[in-house]
Amino acid sequence: MALAAALGTTQKSGSALLQILPQKSHTNAFRAPILGRIGCLSVRLAETAREIEAALVLRYQVFFAERDQPSNPVERRDADHFDDLCDHLLVFDDSLAGPPESQIVGTYRLLREEHSLLAGGFYSEAEYDVHGLVNRHKSRRFLELGRSCVLPEY
């Protein structure tokens, strides 16, 4: 519930409104704006390669290590070819000591339609036929949200 509140969702509509910034190189030094804050939790897009790497490690911990199902025990990270094309929405616990990458407690991967074309389609196309939906709404831009996870204590 804290994560939903940090993302700015409302109980009435159940939807989140996020401004997606133009894709920047993950090596550029820029300050992504805070998109939401509640208590000690803040939400913003990843700014650095270190933050993205920390998000991939967090996904591995939540999806595999905590379930005793290591998928990539050597690298200990959950990554695929989509990650380089995605924006990574991160939840930070600002009360934790250390650099920003050590404060990440949740993550959500955002794949914009124009970047999905570079990946050969959306991630979800492996399981669902979304072509009809996209083709019926050519004037709209689609954003796929996926690989969301939060540390259990949050």
Coordinates of C-alpha atoms in Angstrom, one line a residue:
M1 CA 0.0 0.0 0.0
A2 CA 2.9 2.4 0.8
L3 CA 4.3 1.7 -2.7
A4 CA 0.9 2.5 -4.4
A5 CA 0.7 5.7 -2.4
A6 CA 4.3 6.6 -3.3
L7 CA 3.4 6.1 -7.0
G8 CA 0.5 8.6 -6.7
T9 CA -2.3 6.1 -7.3
T10 CA -5.7 7.1 -6.2
Q11 CA -8.3 4.9 -4.5
K12 CA -11.1 6.2 -6.8
S13 CA -9.6 5.5 -10.1
G14 CA -6.9 3.0 -9.3
S15 CA -4.7 4.6 -11.9
A16 CA -1.3 6.2 -11.8
L17 CA -0.3 9.3 -13.7
L18 CA 3.4 9.5 -14.4
Q19 CA 5.3 11.9 -16.6
I20 CA 7.7 9.9 -18.6
L21 CA 10.9 11.9 -19.4
P22 CA 12.7 11.7 -22.7
Q23 CA 15.2 8.8 -22.7
K24 CA 18.6 10.0 -21.5
S25 CA 21.8 8.1 -21.5
H26 CA 22.2 6.3 -18.2
T27 CA 25.7 7.7 -18.0
N28 CA 24.5 11.4 -18.2
A29 CA 24.6 13.2 -15.0
F30 CA 21.0 14.6 -14.7
R31 CA 18.7 14.9 -11.8
A32 CA 15.4 13.1 -12.4
P33 CA 12.6 14.8 -10.6
I34 CA 10.9 13.2 -7.7
L35 CA 7.6 11.9 -9.0
G36 CA 6.1 11.1 -5.7
R37 CA 6.9 11.1 -2.0
I38 CA 5.2 9.6 1.1
G39 CA 7.0 9.5 4.4
C40 CA 10.5 8.4 3.9
L41 CA 9.7 6.8 0.4
S42 CA 10.4 8.7 -2.8
V43 CA 9.9 7.7 -6.4
R44 CA 11.8 8.7 -9.5
L45 CA 13.4 7.4 -12.6
A46 CA 16.9 5.9 -12.4
E47 CA 19.6 8.4 -13.0
T48 CA 22.7 6.2 -13.2
A49 CA 23.9 2.8 -14.4
R50 CA 24.6 1.9 -10.8
E51 CA 21.0 2.6 -9.9
I52 CA 19.8 0.3 -12.7
E53 CA 22.3 -2.4 -11.7
A54 CA 20.9 -2.1 -8.1
A55 CA 17.4 -2.5 -9.5
L56 CA 18.4 -5.7 -11.4
V57 CA 19.9 -7.1 -8.2
L58 CA 16.8 -6.3 -6.3
R59 CA 14.7 -8.0 -8.9
Y60 CA 16.8 -11.1 -8.6
Q61 CA 16.5 -11.1 -4.8
V62 CA 12.7 -10.8 -4.9
F63 CA 12.0 -13.0 -7.9
F64 CA 14.5 -15.8 -7.3
A65 CA 16.7 -15.7 -4.2
E66 CA 13.9 -15.3 -1.7
R67 CA 12.1 -18.3 -3.2
D68 CA 15.3 -20.5 -3.4
Q69 CA 15.0 -20.6 -7.1
P70 CA 18.2 -19.1 -8.4
S71 CA 17.9 -18.4 -12.2
N72 CA 21.3 -16.8 -12.6
P73 CA 23.3 -17.7 -9.5
V74 CA 26.6 -16.5 -11.0
E75 CA 25.5 -12.9 -11.8
R76 CA 22.8 -12.7 -9.1
R77 CA 20.8 -10.2 -11.2
D78 CA 17.5 -10.4 -13.2
A79 CA 18.2 -8.9 -16.6
D80 CA 17.2 -9.3 -20.2
H81 CA 17.7 -7.5 -23.5
F82 CA 14.7 -5.2 -22.7
D83 CA 16.4 -3.5 -19.7
D84 CA 18.8 -1.4 -21.8
L85 CA 15.8 0.1 -23.7
C86 CA 13.6 0.7 -20.6
D87 CA 13.2 3.5 -18.1
H88 CA 13.5 2.2 -14.6
L89 CA 11.1 3.6 -12.0
L90 CA 12.7 3.3 -8.6
V91 CA 11.3 3.6 -5.0
F92 CA 13.9 4.8 -2.5
D93 CA 13.8 4.7 1.3
D94 CA 15.4 8.0 2.1
S95 CA 15.9 7.0 5.7
L96 CA 18.5 4.4 4.8
A97 CA 22.1 5.4 4.9
G98 CA 24.4 5.3 1.9
P99 CA 24.4 6.3 -1.7
P100 CA 21.1 6.3 -3.6
E101 CA 21.6 2.8 -5.1
S102 CA 21.7 1.3 -1.6
Q103 CA 18.3 3.0 -0.8
I104 CA 16.3 1.3 -3.5
V105 CA 13.5 -0.8 -2.1
G106 CA 11.3 -1.2 -5.2
T107 CA 11.4 -1.0 -8.9
Y108 CA 9.2 -1.0 -12.0
R109 CA 10.3 -1.3 -15.6
L110 CA 8.8 1.0 -18.2
L111 CA 9.0 0.2 -21.9
R112 CA 7.8 2.9 -24.3
E113 CA 6.3 1.8 -27.6
E114 CA 9.0 3.5 -29.7
H115 CA 11.7 1.6 -27.8
S116 CA 9.7 -1.7 -28.0
L117 CA 10.3 -1.6 -31.7
L118 CA 14.0 -1.7 -31.2
A119 CA 13.6 -4.8 -29.0
G120 CA 11.4 -6.6 -31.5
G121 CA 8.2 -5.9 -29.6
F122 CA 6.9 -5.6 -26.1
Y123 CA 8.0 -8.1 -23.5
S124 CA 4.4 -9.2 -23.0
E125 CA 4.0 -10.2 -26.6
A126 CA 5.7 -13.5 -25.7
E127 CA 2.5 -14.4 -23.9
Y128 CA -0.2 -12.1 -25.3
D129 CA -1.3 -10.9 -28.7
V130 CA -1.2 -7.1 -28.3
H131 CA -0.9 -6.3 -32.0
G132 CA -4.6 -5.8 -32.4
L133 CA -4.8 -3.3 -29.5
V134 CA -1.8 -1.3 -30.7
N135 CA -3.0 -1.3 -34.4
R136 CA -6.5 -0.1 -33.4
H137 CA -5.0 2.9 -31.6
K138 CA -2.3 4.1 -33.9
S139 CA -2.7 7.7 -32.7
R140 CA -1.9 6.7 -29.1
R141 CA 1.5 5.9 -27.5
F142 CA 1.7 2.7 -25.4
L143 CA 3.8 2.2 -22.3
E144 CA 4.4 -1.3 -21.0
L145 CA 4.9 -1.7 -17.2
G146 CA 6.5 -4.8 -15.9
R147 CA 9.1 -6.6 -13.7
S148 CA 7.7 -4.7 -10.7
C149 CA 8.9 -5.8 -7.3
V150 CA 9.3 -4.5 -3.8
L151 CA 11.3 -5.8 -0.9
P152 CA 9.1 -7.9 1.4
E153 CA 9.5 -5.6 4.4
Y154 CA 7.8 -2.8 2.4

